Amino acid sequence: MIKKIQFITVLLSILSIFSCNNNKKNQSENLTPPQKTVKSAIKLKHINAETKEYLSGKNIVIILGHSYNSEENIKSITQLLDYNYGVETEDKSGLISVFVYPEDFMFAGKIRISSIIDKIESKSLAGIITLGAPEGLCNVIAKIQDKSENGILPYPVFSLLPQDNVLGSEATSDFVLDYVQQTESLNEEQTDFIPNFDVSVLLLSSIQQMINLRGPLVANKDLLSFVQKLVGQKKTVHYYYDNETGLQSINHFIFE
């Protein structure tokens, strides 16, 4: 009888130890975070060592404004940029830094266009691209220019489909690109839908050319062909002419 009791006691002890070991194993497994697969941005896999060195620690700022700041557009554009070039977030680094109007231009509960300056200046930049720039954004770029050596930014600035001041946009951008609708409509300022044209392709092409440039874009006779390549062959790019003076702009273009 005593031997049976001793046998049962030993058996229970063994089972208890086994159970404790299993519990510790399960707890250890639960404390181990799941491994995440991180994919490199597809376009950055193919750049050469010299370009990688130039881009190291730098951002290209993308500002999404009118017609491109809806929740749906922000999501689709950000996903596209992240896949191709990597988007910077609080949790990870990335070449692209996205700002959205008006969310990122708020100060004390009000839209203040100049409030974005500190956010941009805190970064080491390889370029700025505005898409649907709101009124007054050219003043922000101008203030950043004023703080640069000789008032010249060491990186390119592209203004795509802006709704900002024309002269201000021309003065603060390497080039300005507008779309001209063929028919009049009540929504003629809507630029988020352009027939037979994909704005996301224009955006990706602009980013790639900024990477290739590694500096400001020179406004010369080749500028028109440069912008035409960005737009693609389905649309024709022309110089912009001022309605009041009839003068041709050197860095402002339209396509239709």
GROMACS .gro file of C-alpha atoms in nm:
model
  256
    1MET     CA    1   0.000   0.000   0.000
    2ILE     CA    2   0.285   0.231   0.095
    3LYS     CA    3   0.463   0.149  -0.230
    4LYS     CA    4   0.151   0.234  -0.429
    5ILE     CA    5   0.122   0.570  -0.255
    6GLN     CA    6   0.490   0.644  -0.323
    7PHE     CA    7   0.447   0.549  -0.691
    8ILE     CA    8   0.143   0.775  -0.731
    9THR     CA    9   0.328   1.063  -0.560
   10VAL     CA   10   0.629   1.029  -0.794
   11LEU     CA   11   0.399   1.006  -1.097
   12LEU     CA   12   0.213   1.323  -0.997
   13SER     CA   13   0.543   1.505  -0.947
   14ILE     CA   14   0.662   1.406  -1.296
   15LEU     CA   15   0.334   1.518  -1.452
   16SER     CA   16   0.353   1.847  -1.262
   17ILE     CA   17   0.709   1.915  -1.385
   18PHE     CA   18   0.608   1.828  -1.744
   19SER     CA   19   0.305   2.058  -1.721
   20CYS     CA   20   0.519   2.345  -1.587
   21ASN     CA   21   0.770   2.302  -1.866
   22ASN     CA   22   0.491   2.312  -2.125
   23ASN     CA   23   0.343   2.625  -1.968
   24LYS     CA   24   0.682   2.796  -1.971
   25LYS     CA   25   0.730   2.694  -2.334
   26ASN     CA   26   0.387   2.832  -2.430
   27GLN     CA   27   0.452   3.155  -2.238
   28SER     CA   28   0.789   3.189  -2.411
   29GLU     CA   29   0.625   3.137  -2.750
   30ASN     CA   30   0.359   3.395  -2.668
   31LEU     CA   31   0.623   3.653  -2.572
   32THR     CA   32   0.805   3.613  -2.903
   33PRO     CA   33   0.669   3.868  -3.154
   34PRO     CA   34   0.568   3.730  -3.495
   35GLN     CA   35   0.835   3.775  -3.758
   36LYS     CA   36   0.744   4.024  -4.030
   37THR     CA   37   0.867   3.996  -4.385
   38VAL     CA   38   1.001   4.332  -4.497
   39LYS     CA   39   1.027   4.383  -4.872
   40SER     CA   40   1.263   4.640  -5.018
   41ALA     CA   41   1.109   4.913  -5.231
   42ILE     CA   42   1.107   4.772  -5.583
   43LYS     CA   43   1.254   5.073  -5.766
   44LEU     CA   44   1.540   5.121  -5.520
   45LYS     CA   45   1.669   4.770  -5.580
   46HIS     CA   46   1.804   4.874  -5.918
   47ILE     CA   47   1.985   5.201  -5.843
   48ASN     CA   48   2.364   5.209  -5.850
   49ALA     CA   49   2.594   5.253  -5.551
   50GLU     CA   50   2.661   5.620  -5.625
   51THR     CA   51   2.289   5.703  -5.628
   52LYS     CA   52   2.232   5.501  -5.311
   53GLU     CA   53   2.501   5.705  -5.140
   54TYR     CA   54   2.342   6.031  -5.259
   55LEU     CA   55   1.997   5.927  -5.133
   56SER     CA   56   2.125   5.800  -4.798
   57GLY     CA   57   1.939   5.982  -4.520
   58LYS     CA   58   1.742   6.193  -4.768
   59ASN     CA   59   1.370   6.226  -4.843
   60ILE     CA   60   1.168   6.331  -5.143
   61VAL     CA   61   0.868   6.522  -5.007
   62ILE     CA   62   0.533   6.467  -5.179
   63ILE     CA   63   0.257   6.717  -5.094
   64LEU     CA   64  -0.095   6.605  -5.184
   65GLY     CA   65  -0.335   6.895  -5.228
   66HIS     CA   66  -0.663   6.967  -5.405
   67SER     CA   67  -0.824   6.674  -5.589
   68TYR     CA   68  -0.566   6.431  -5.451
   69ASN     CA   69  -0.628   6.458  -5.076
   70SER     CA   70  -0.935   6.238  -5.043
   71GLU     CA   71  -0.902   5.933  -4.818
   72GLU     CA   72  -0.921   5.702  -5.118
   73ASN     CA   73  -0.654   5.892  -5.316
   74ILE     CA   74  -0.423   5.921  -5.017
   75LYS     CA   75  -0.441   5.548  -4.957
   76SER     CA   76  -0.387   5.444  -5.319
   77ILE     CA   77  -0.106   5.694  -5.381
   78THR     CA   78   0.071   5.611  -5.056
   79GLN     CA   79   0.054   5.237  -5.123
   80LEU     CA   80   0.194   5.290  -5.472
   81LEU     CA   81   0.478   5.508  -5.343
   82ASP     CA   82   0.558   5.266  -5.063
   83TYR     CA   83   0.580   4.970  -5.300
   84ASN     CA   84   0.806   5.153  -5.544
   85TYR     CA   85   1.021   5.377  -5.323
   86GLY     CA   86   0.925   5.325  -4.958
   87VAL     CA   87   0.720   5.575  -4.755
   88GLU     CA   88   0.855   5.709  -4.428
   89THR     CA   89   0.638   5.654  -4.119
   90GLU     CA   90   0.691   5.673  -3.744
   91ASP     CA   91   0.784   5.304  -3.749
   92LYS     CA   92   1.010   5.286  -4.053
   93SER     CA   93   1.233   5.488  -4.276
   94GLY     CA   94   1.164   5.548  -4.644
   95LEU     CA   95   1.272   5.768  -4.931
   96ILE     CA   96   0.928   5.929  -4.967
   97SER     CA   97   0.777   6.161  -4.706
   98VAL     CA   98   0.409   6.236  -4.771
   99PHE     CA   99   0.225   6.545  -4.645
  100VAL     CA  100  -0.145   6.602  -4.703
  101TYR     CA  101  -0.334   6.930  -4.724
  102PRO     CA  102  -0.502   7.040  -4.502
  103GLU     CA  103  -0.434   6.774  -4.231
  104ASP     CA  104  -0.061   6.843  -4.210
  105PHE     CA  105  -0.106   7.220  -4.236
  106MET     CA  106  -0.304   7.265  -3.915
  107PHE     CA  107  -0.192   7.493  -3.633
  108ALA     CA  108  -0.406   7.554  -3.324
  109GLY     CA  109  -0.703   7.398  -3.501
  110LYS     CA  110  -0.676   7.622  -3.807
  111ILE     CA  111  -0.524   7.577  -4.152
  112ARG     CA  112  -0.200   7.769  -4.163
  113ILE     CA  113  -0.008   7.712  -4.484
  114SER     CA  114   0.324   7.816  -4.328
  115SER     CA  115   0.300   7.554  -4.053
  116ILE     CA  116   0.447   7.295  -4.290
  117ILE     CA  117   0.781   7.477  -4.316
  118ASP     CA  118   0.936   7.332  -3.999
  119LYS     CA  119   0.829   6.980  -4.098
  120ILE     CA  120   0.998   7.013  -4.437
  121GLU     CA  121   1.309   7.190  -4.311
  122SER     CA  122   1.370   6.920  -4.050
  123LYS     CA  123   1.449   6.679  -4.334
  124SER     CA  124   1.747   6.641  -4.564
  125LEU     CA  125   1.582   6.661  -4.903
  126ALA     CA  126   1.643   6.520  -5.249
  127GLY     CA  127   1.338   6.700  -5.390
  128ILE     CA  128   0.982   6.829  -5.347
  129ILE     CA  129   0.683   6.738  -5.563
  130THR     CA  130   0.348   6.910  -5.515
  131LEU     CA  131   0.034   6.751  -5.660
  132GLY     CA  132  -0.267   6.983  -5.664
  133ALA     CA  133  -0.086   7.254  -5.465
  134PRO     CA  134  -0.323   7.473  -5.258
  135GLU     CA  135  -0.309   7.851  -5.271
  136GLY     CA  136  -0.012   7.992  -5.084
  137LEU     CA  137   0.209   7.685  -5.102
  138CYS     CA  138   0.445   7.872  -5.334
  139ASN     CA  139   0.506   8.115  -5.045
  140VAL     CA  140   0.617   7.822  -4.828
  141ILE     CA  141   0.867   7.712  -5.093
  142ALA     CA  142   0.984   8.074  -5.130
  143LYS     CA  143   1.059   8.100  -4.758
  144ILE     CA  144   1.256   7.777  -4.769
  145GLN     CA  145   1.444   7.911  -5.073
  146ASP     CA  146   1.529   8.233  -4.889
  147LYS     CA  147   1.707   8.033  -4.619
  148SER     CA  148   1.914   7.842  -4.875
  149GLU     CA  149   2.256   7.949  -4.996
  150ASN     CA  150   2.218   8.221  -5.262
  151GLY     CA  151   1.842   8.164  -5.244
  152ILE     CA  152   1.873   7.850  -5.457
  153LEU     CA  153   1.754   7.510  -5.340
  154PRO     CA  154   2.007   7.229  -5.393
  155TYR     CA  155   1.730   6.994  -5.509
  156PRO     CA  156   1.449   7.004  -5.769
  157VAL     CA  157   1.091   7.120  -5.709
  158PHE     CA  158   0.816   6.999  -5.944
  159SER     CA  159   0.467   7.152  -5.933
  160LEU     CA  160   0.208   6.919  -6.085
  161LEU     CA  161  -0.150   7.032  -6.153
  162PRO     CA  162  -0.139   7.318  -5.901
  163GLN     CA  163  -0.422   7.545  -5.791
  164ASP     CA  164  -0.174   7.794  -5.654
  165ASN     CA  165  -0.071   8.140  -5.777
  166VAL     CA  166   0.070   8.108  -6.131
  167LEU     CA  167   0.365   8.348  -6.102
  168GLY     CA  168   0.450   8.224  -5.755
  169SER     CA  169   0.449   7.862  -5.868
  170GLU     CA  170   0.672   7.944  -6.165
  171ALA     CA  171   0.918   8.133  -5.946
  172THR     CA  172   0.953   7.857  -5.687
  173SER     CA  173   0.947   7.545  -5.907
  174ASP     CA  174   1.182   7.396  -6.162
  175PHE     CA  175   0.873   7.352  -6.373
  176VAL     CA  176   0.493   7.383  -6.344
  177LEU     CA  177   0.260   7.145  -6.528
  178ASP     CA  178  -0.112   7.207  -6.582
  179TYR     CA  179  -0.388   7.020  -6.758
  180VAL     CA  180  -0.622   7.197  -6.999
  181GLN     CA  181  -0.968   7.049  -7.041
  182GLN     CA  182  -1.114   7.047  -7.388
  183THR     CA  183  -1.475   7.102  -7.278
  184GLU     CA  184  -1.624   7.346  -7.034
  185SER     CA  185  -1.799   7.209  -6.731
  186LEU     CA  186  -1.904   7.307  -6.382
  187ASN     CA  187  -1.619   7.093  -6.251
  188GLU     CA  188  -1.346   7.235  -6.471
  189GLU     CA  189  -1.111   7.276  -6.173
  190GLN     CA  190  -1.136   6.906  -6.094
  191THR     CA  191  -0.804   6.751  -6.197
  192ASP     CA  192  -0.833   6.412  -6.033
  193PHE     CA  193  -0.982   6.265  -6.351
  194ILE     CA  194  -0.796   6.323  -6.675
  195PRO     CA  195  -0.920   6.113  -6.968
  196ASN     CA  196  -0.671   5.860  -7.102
  197PHE     CA  197  -0.412   5.960  -6.844
  198ASP     CA  198  -0.280   5.810  -6.520
  199VAL     CA  199  -0.156   6.074  -6.276
  200SER     CA  200   0.016   5.808  -6.065
  201VAL     CA  201   0.244   5.726  -6.360
  202LEU     CA  202   0.333   6.096  -6.386
  203LEU     CA  203   0.412   6.103  -6.015
  204LEU     CA  204   0.633   5.793  -6.028
  205SER     CA  205   0.815   5.923  -6.336
  206SER     CA  206   0.876   6.255  -6.163
  207ILE     CA  207   1.025   6.083  -5.858
  208GLN     CA  208   1.251   5.868  -6.074
  209GLN     CA  209   1.378   6.169  -6.268
  210MET     CA  210   1.449   6.354  -5.941
  211ILE     CA  211   1.661   6.058  -5.835
  212ASN     CA  212   1.843   6.062  -6.169
  213LEU     CA  213   1.899   6.438  -6.158
  214ARG     CA  214   2.051   6.452  -5.810
  215GLY     CA  215   2.014   6.830  -5.819
  216PRO     CA  216   1.803   7.118  -5.957
  217LEU     CA  217   1.663   7.101  -6.308
  218VAL     CA  218   1.796   7.363  -6.550
  219ALA     CA  219   1.533   7.569  -6.734
  220ASN     CA  220   1.667   7.556  -7.090
  221LYS     CA  221   1.554   7.451  -7.437
  222ASP     CA  222   1.549   7.085  -7.328
  223LEU     CA  223   1.295   7.145  -7.051
  224LEU     CA  224   0.993   7.093  -7.278
  225SER     CA  225   1.115   6.752  -7.394
  226PHE     CA  226   1.196   6.659  -7.033
  227VAL     CA  227   0.838   6.733  -6.923
  228GLN     CA  228   0.695   6.560  -7.232
  229LYS     CA  229   0.876   6.240  -7.131
  230LEU     CA  230   0.722   6.262  -6.785
  231VAL     CA  231   0.373   6.305  -6.929
  232GLY     CA  232   0.411   6.034  -7.193
  233GLN     CA  233   0.317   6.018  -7.558
  234LYS     CA  234  -0.061   5.999  -7.510
  235LYS     CA  235  -0.074   6.371  -7.429
  236THR     CA  236   0.094   6.666  -7.596
  237VAL     CA  237   0.282   6.921  -7.386
  238HIS     CA  238   0.291   7.290  -7.483
  239TYR     CA  239   0.443   7.602  -7.334
  240TYR     CA  240   0.207   7.811  -7.121
  241TYR     CA  241   0.129   8.163  -7.242
  242ASP     CA  242   0.018   8.433  -7.001
  243ASN     CA  243  -0.335   8.549  -7.086
  244GLU     CA  244  -0.267   8.914  -7.005
  245THR     CA  245   0.077   8.966  -7.157
  246GLY     CA  246   0.082   8.689  -7.417
  247LEU     CA  247   0.436   8.605  -7.306
  248GLN     CA  248   0.558   8.248  -7.312
  249SER     CA  249   0.673   8.105  -6.980
  250ILE     CA  250   1.011   7.936  -6.972
  251ASN     CA  251   0.916   7.672  -6.715
  252HIS     CA  252   0.536   7.649  -6.720
  253PHE     CA  253   0.370   7.388  -6.940
  254ILE     CA  254   0.023   7.261  -7.019
  255PHE     CA  255  -0.096   6.936  -7.170
  256GLU     CA  256  -0.425   6.836  -7.325
   0.00000   0.00000   0.00000
